[in-house]
CSV table of C-alpha atoms in Angstrom, one decimal:
chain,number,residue,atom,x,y,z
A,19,UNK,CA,32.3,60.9,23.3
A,20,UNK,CA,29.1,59.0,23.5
A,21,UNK,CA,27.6,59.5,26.5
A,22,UNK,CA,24.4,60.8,26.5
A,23,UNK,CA,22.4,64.0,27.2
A,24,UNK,CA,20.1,63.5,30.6
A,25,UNK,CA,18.0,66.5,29.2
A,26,UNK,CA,15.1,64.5,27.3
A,27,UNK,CA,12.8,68.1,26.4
A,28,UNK,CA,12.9,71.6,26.1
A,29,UNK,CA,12.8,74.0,29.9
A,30,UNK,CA,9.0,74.5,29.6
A,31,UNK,CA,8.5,78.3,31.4
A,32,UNK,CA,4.3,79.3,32.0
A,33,UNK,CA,6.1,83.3,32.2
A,34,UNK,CA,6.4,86.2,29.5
A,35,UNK,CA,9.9,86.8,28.5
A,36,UNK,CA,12.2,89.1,30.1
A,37,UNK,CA,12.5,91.6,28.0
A,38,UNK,CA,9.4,94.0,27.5
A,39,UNK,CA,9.3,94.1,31.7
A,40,UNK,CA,12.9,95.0,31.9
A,41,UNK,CA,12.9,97.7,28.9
A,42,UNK,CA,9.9,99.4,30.7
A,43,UNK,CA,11.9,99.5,33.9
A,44,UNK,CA,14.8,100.8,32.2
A,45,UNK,CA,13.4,103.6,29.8
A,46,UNK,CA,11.1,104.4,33.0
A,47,UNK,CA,14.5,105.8,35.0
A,48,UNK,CA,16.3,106.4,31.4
A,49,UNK,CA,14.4,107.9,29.8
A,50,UNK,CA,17.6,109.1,27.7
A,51,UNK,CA,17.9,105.7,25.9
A,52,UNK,CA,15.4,106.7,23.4
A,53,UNK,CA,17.7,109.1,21.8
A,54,UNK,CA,19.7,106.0,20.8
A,55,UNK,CA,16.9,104.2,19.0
A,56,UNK,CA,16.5,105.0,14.8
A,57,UNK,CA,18.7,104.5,11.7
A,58,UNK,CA,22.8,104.2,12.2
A,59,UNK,CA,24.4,106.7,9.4
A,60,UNK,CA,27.3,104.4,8.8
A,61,UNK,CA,25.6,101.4,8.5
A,62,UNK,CA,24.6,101.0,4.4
A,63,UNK,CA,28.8,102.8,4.3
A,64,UNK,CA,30.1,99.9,6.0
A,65,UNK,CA,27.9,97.6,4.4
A,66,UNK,CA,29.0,98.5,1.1
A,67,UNK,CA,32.3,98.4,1.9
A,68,UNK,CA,32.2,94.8,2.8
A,69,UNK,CA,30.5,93.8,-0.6
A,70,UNK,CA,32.9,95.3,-2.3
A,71,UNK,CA,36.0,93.9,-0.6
A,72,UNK,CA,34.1,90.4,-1.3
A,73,UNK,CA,33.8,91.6,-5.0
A,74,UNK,CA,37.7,92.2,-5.1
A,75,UNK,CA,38.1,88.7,-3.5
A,76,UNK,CA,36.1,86.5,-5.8
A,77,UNK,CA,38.8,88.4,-8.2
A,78,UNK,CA,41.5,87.6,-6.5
A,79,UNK,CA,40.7,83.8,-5.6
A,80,UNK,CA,39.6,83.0,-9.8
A,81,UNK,CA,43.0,82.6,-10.2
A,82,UNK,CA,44.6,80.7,-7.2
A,83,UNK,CA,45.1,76.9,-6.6
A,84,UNK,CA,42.7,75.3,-4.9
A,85,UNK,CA,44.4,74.4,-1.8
A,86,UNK,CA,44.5,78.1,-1.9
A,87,UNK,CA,40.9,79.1,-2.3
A,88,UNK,CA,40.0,76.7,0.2
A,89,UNK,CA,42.6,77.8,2.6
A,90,UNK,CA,41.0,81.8,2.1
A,91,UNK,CA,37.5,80.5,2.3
A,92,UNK,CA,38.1,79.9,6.0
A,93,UNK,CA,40.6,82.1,6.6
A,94,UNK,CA,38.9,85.3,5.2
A,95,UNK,CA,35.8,84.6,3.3
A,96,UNK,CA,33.7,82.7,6.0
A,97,UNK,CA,34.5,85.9,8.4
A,98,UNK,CA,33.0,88.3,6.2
A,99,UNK,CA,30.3,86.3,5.0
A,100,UNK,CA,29.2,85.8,8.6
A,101,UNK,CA,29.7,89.5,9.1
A,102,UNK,CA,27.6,90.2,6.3
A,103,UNK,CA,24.6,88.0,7.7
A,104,UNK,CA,24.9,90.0,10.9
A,105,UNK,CA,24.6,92.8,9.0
A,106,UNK,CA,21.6,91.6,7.4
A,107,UNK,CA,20.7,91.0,11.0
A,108,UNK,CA,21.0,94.7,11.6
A,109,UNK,CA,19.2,95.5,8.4
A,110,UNK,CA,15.7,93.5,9.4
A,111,UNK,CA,15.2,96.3,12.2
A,112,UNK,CA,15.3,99.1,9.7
A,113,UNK,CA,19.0,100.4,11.0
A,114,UNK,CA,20.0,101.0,7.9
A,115,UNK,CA,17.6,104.0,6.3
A,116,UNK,CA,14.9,103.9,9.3
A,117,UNK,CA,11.5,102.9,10.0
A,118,UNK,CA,9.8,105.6,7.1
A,119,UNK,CA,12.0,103.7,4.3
A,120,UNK,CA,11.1,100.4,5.4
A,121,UNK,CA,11.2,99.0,1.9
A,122,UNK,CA,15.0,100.6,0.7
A,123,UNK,CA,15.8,98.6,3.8
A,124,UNK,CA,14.7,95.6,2.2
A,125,UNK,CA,16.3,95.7,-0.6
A,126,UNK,CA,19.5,97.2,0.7
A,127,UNK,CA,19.6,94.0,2.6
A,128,UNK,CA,19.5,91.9,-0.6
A,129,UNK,CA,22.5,93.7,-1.9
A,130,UNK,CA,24.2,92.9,1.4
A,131,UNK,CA,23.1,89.5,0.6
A,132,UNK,CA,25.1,89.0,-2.8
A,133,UNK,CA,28.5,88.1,-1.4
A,134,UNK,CA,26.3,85.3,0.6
A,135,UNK,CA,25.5,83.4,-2.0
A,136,UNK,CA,22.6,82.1,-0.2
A,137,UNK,CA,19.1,84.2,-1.0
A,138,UNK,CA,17.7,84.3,2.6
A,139,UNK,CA,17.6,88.1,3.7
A,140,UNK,CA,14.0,88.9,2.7
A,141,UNK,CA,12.9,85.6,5.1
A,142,UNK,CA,15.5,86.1,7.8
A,143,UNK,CA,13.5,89.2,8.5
A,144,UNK,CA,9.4,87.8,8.5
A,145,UNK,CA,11.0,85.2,10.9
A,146,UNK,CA,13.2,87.2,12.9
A,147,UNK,CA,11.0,89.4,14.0
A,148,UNK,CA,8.9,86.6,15.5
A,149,UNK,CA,11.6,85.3,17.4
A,150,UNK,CA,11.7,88.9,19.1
A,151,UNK,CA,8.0,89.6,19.7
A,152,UNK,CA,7.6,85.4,20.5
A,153,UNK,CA,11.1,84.3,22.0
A,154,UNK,CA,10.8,80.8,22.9
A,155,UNK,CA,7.0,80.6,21.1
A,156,UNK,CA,6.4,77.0,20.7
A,157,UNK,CA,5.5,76.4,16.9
A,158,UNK,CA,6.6,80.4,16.2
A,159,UNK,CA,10.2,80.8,17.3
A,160,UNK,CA,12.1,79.1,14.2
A,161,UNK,CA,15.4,79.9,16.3
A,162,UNK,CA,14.3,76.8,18.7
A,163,UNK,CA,15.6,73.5,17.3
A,164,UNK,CA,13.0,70.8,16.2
A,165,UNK,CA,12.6,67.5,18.7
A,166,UNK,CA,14.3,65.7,16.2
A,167,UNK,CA,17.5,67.8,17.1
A,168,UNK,CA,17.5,67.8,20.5
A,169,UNK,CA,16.6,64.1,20.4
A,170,UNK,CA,19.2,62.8,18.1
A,171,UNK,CA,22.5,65.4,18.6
A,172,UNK,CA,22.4,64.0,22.0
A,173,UNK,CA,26.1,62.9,22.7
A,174,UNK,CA,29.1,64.9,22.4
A,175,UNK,CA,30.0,63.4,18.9
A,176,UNK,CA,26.5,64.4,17.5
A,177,UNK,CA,26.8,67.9,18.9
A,178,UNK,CA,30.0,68.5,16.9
A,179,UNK,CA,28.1,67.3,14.0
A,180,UNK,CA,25.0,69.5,14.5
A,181,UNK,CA,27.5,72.4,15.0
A,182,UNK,CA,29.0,71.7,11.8
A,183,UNK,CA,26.0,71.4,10.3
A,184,UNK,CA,23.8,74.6,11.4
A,185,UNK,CA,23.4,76.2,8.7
A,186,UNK,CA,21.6,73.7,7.3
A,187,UNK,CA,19.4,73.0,10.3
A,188,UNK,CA,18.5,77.0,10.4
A,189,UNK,CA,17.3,76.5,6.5
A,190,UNK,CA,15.4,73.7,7.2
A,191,UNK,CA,13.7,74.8,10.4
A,192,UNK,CA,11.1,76.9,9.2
A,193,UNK,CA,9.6,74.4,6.7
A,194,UNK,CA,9.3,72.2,9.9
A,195,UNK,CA,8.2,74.3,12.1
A,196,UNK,CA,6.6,77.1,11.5
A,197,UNK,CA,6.3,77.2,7.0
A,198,UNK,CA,4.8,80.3,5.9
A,199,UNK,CA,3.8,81.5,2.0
A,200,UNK,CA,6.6,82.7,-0.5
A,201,UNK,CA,6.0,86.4,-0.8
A,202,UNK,CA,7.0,88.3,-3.9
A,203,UNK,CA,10.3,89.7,-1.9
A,204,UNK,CA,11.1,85.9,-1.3
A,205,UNK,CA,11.1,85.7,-5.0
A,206,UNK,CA,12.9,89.1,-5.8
A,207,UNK,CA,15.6,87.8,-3.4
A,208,UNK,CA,16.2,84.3,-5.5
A,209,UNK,CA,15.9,86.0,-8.8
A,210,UNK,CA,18.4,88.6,-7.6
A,211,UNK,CA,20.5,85.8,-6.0
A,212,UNK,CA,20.6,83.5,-8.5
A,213,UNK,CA,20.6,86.0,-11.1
A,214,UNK,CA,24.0,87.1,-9.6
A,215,UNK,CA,25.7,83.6,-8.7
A,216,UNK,CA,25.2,82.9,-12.6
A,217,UNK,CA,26.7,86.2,-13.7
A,218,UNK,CA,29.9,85.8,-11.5
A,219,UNK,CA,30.4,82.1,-12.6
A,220,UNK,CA,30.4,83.1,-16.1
A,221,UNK,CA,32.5,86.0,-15.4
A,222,UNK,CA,34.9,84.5,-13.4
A,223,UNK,CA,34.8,80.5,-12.6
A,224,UNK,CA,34.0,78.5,-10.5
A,225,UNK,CA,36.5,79.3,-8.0
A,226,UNK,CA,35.0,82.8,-6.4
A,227,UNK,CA,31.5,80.7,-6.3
A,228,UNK,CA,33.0,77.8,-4.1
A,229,UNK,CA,34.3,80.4,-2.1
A,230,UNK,CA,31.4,82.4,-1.8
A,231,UNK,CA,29.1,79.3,-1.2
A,232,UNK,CA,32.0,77.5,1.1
A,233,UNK,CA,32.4,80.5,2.8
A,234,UNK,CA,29.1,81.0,4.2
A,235,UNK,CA,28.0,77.4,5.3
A,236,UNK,CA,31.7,77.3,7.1
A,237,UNK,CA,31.5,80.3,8.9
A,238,UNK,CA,28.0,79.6,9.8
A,239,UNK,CA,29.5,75.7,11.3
A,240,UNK,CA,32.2,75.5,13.2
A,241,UNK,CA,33.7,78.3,13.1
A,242,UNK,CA,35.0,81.2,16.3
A,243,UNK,CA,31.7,83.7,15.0
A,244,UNK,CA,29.3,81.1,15.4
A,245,UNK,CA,29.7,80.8,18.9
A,246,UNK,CA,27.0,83.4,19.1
A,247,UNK,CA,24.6,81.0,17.8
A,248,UNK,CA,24.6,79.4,21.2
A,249,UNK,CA,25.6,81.7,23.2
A,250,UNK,CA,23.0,83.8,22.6
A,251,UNK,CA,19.7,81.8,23.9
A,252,UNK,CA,20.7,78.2,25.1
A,253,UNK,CA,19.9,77.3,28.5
A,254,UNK,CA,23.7,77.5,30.4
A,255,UNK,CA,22.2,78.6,34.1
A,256,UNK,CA,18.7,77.5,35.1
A,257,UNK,CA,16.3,81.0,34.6
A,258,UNK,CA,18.3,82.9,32.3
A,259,UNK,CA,17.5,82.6,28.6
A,260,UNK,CA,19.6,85.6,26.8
A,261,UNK,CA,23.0,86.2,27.7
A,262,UNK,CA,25.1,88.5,26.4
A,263,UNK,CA,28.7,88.6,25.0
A,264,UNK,CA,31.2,91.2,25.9
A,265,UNK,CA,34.6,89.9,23.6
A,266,UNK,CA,36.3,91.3,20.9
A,267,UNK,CA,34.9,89.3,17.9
A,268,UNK,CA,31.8,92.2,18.6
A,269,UNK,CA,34.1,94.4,16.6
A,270,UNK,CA,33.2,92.0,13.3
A,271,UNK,CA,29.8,91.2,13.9
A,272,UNK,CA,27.4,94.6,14.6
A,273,UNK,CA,28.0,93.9,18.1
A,274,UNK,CA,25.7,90.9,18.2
A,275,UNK,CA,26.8,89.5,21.2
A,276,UNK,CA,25.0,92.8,23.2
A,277,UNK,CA,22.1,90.2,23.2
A,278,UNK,CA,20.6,91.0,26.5
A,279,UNK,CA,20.6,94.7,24.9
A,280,UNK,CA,19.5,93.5,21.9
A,281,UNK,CA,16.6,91.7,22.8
A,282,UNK,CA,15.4,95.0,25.4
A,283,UNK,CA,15.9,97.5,23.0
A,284,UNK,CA,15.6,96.0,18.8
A,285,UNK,CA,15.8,98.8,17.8
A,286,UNK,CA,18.9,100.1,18.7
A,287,UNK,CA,20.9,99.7,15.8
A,288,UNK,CA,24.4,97.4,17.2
A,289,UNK,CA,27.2,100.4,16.9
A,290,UNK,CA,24.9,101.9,20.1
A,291,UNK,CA,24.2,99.1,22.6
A,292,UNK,CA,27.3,99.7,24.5
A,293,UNK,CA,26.0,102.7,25.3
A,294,UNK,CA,22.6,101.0,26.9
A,295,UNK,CA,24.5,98.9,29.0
A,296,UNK,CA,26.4,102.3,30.0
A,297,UNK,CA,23.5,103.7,31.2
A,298,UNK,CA,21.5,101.1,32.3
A,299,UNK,CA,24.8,99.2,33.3
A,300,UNK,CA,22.6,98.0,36.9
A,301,UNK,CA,19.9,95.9,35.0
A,302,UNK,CA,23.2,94.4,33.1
A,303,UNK,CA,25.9,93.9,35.6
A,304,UNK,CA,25.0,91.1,37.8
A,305,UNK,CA,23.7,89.1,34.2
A,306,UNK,CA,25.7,85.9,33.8
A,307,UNK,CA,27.5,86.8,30.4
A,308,UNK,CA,30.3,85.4,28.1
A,309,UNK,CA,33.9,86.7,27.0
A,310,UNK,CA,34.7,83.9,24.6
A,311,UNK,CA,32.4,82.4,22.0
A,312,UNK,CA,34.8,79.6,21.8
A,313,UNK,CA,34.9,78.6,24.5
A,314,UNK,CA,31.1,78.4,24.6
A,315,UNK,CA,31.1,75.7,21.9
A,316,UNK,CA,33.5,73.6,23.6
A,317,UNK,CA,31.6,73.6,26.5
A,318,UNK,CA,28.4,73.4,24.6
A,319,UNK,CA,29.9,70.2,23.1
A,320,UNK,CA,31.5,68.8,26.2
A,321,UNK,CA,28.9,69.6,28.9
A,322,UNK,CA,27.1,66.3,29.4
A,323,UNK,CA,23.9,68.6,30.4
A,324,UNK,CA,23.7,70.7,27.3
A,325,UNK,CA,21.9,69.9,24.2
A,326,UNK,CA,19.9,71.5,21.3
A,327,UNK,CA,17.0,70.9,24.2
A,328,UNK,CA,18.6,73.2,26.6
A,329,UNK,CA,16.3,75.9,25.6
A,330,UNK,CA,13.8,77.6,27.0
A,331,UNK,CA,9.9,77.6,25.7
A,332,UNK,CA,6.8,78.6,26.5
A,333,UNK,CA,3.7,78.4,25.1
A,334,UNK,CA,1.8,81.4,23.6
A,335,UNK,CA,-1.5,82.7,24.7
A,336,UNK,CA,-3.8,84.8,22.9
A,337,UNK,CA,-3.6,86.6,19.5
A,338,UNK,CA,-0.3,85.8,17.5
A,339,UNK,CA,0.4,88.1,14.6
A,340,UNK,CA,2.8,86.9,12.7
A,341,UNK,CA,4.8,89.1,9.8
């Protein structure tokens, strides 16, 4: 358990990512895949649908012992919550109501962001949307982790810890790396957040808030769902920086783990990306993938040559424009 990382920096690359060349190959003999792009219908249905089965849960739970509450938190509540911020994920690239309603889109996303607990959807989406147009951007893609993380979660030990502790790490990152000002959405979202968390701890306890709150840094941590965190970007084969995940824990999370897909084609809302790698299934193939996010953490965690480092980054030339 404590030996050490080799890996002592990032996998500096001088080449653009992969993805703009490859989506120009793809809709040049495809050109079908643009029928795919724009808002998904049942998106804002399902969406709904989840709040309100949180809503009957933080009913349910005001009631129950605490062994109880905590034993739902994981069980239940830190599934849908992490559903939910994949949802929110989906949201940030207009999937909901489309590109022409670009604000109902924002605040649709902070009533998907009640059951959270959290008040992060209307900056998940200004630094998102860098890490798509910058991936790997040195000082611009918050979704890197700081030198501090790849320095100290450097034995097997630590990287249980930091995988406990990511949520925190993906709230903090920002403010280290790339802080940008509060906009009056920012605020809306905390008024609206906070404005909510008070109104269902007078209306109901404490209980549904712990399990709100527990909920979501839990099934952000270690938890089966989260495996996408790493799966998605960190550096398992020399040359490849997106891999894609084709398991059944898609069915829960927007299909998410399309990420190859993802990344070609944003916006594409999730229910449609197994339809890209239908058509285009020879620029997806022969791309080392996963089947198991779990079994990407363990050997995240056990792999002597992994570390928060093992990612790939590049620094950016020209004009950066920012959201």
């Amino acid at each position: 358990m404590g030996n050490r990382v080799a890996r002592e920096d990032y996998e500096w690359v001088y080449t653009d990512q992969p993805h703009a060349d490859r989506r120009k190959d793809i809709l040049a003999k495809y050109p079908e895949i643009k029928t795919l792009m724009g808002p998904d219908p049942r998106l804002k249905w399902i969406v709904c649908m989840m709040v309100i089965i949180q809503f009957l849960a933080f009913y349910l739970v005001k009631d129950l012992d605490w062994k109880w509450v905590l034993f739902w938190t994981y069980a239940f509540g830190s599934c849908i919550n992490h559903s939910m911020t994949l949802a929110i994920h989906e949201i940030s690239h207009n999937t909901a109501f489309g590109n022409n309603r670009a604000m109902w889109n924002r605040w649709f996303a902070m009533f998907a962001n009640l059951p959270i607990g959290l008040p992060y959807s209307a900056s998940f989406k200004r630094y998102h949307l860098d890490h798509h147009r910058y991936l790997g951007g040195d000082g611009i893609d918050v979704d890197i982790p700081t030198d501090f993380e790849g320095w100290f979660f450097c034995t097997r030990f630590r990287k249980f810890v930091w995988i406990i502790l990511q949520p925190l790490f993906y709230a903090i990152r920002p403010l280290c790396i790339n802080p940008k000002p509060i906009t009056g959405l920012e605020l809306a979202n905390v008024a609206v957040q906070l404005s909510f968390n008070v109104a269902l701890y007078w209306l109901c306890g404490a209980k549904p808030v712990v399990y709100m709150m527990a909920g979501s840094l839990l099934g952000m941590g270690l938890h089966p769902i989260s495996g996408h965190f790493i799966a998605e970007h960190y550096m398992f084969l020399k040359g490849h920086e997106t891999y894609s995940y084709y398991g059944s824990l898609n069915l829960l999370t927007f299909n998410v783990g399309y990420h190859n897909e993802h990344h070609d084609f944003p916006s594409i809302p999730g229910r449609r990306l197994p339809m890209v790698k239908k058509i285009a299934s020879e620029f997806y193939d022969d791309l080392p993938h996963y089947t198991s996010w779990v079994k990407v953490l363990f050997d995240f965690i056990m792999d002597d040559q992994l570390s928060p480092y093992s990612r790939v980054k590049r620094r950016l030339k020209g004009d950066v424009k920012q959201e």
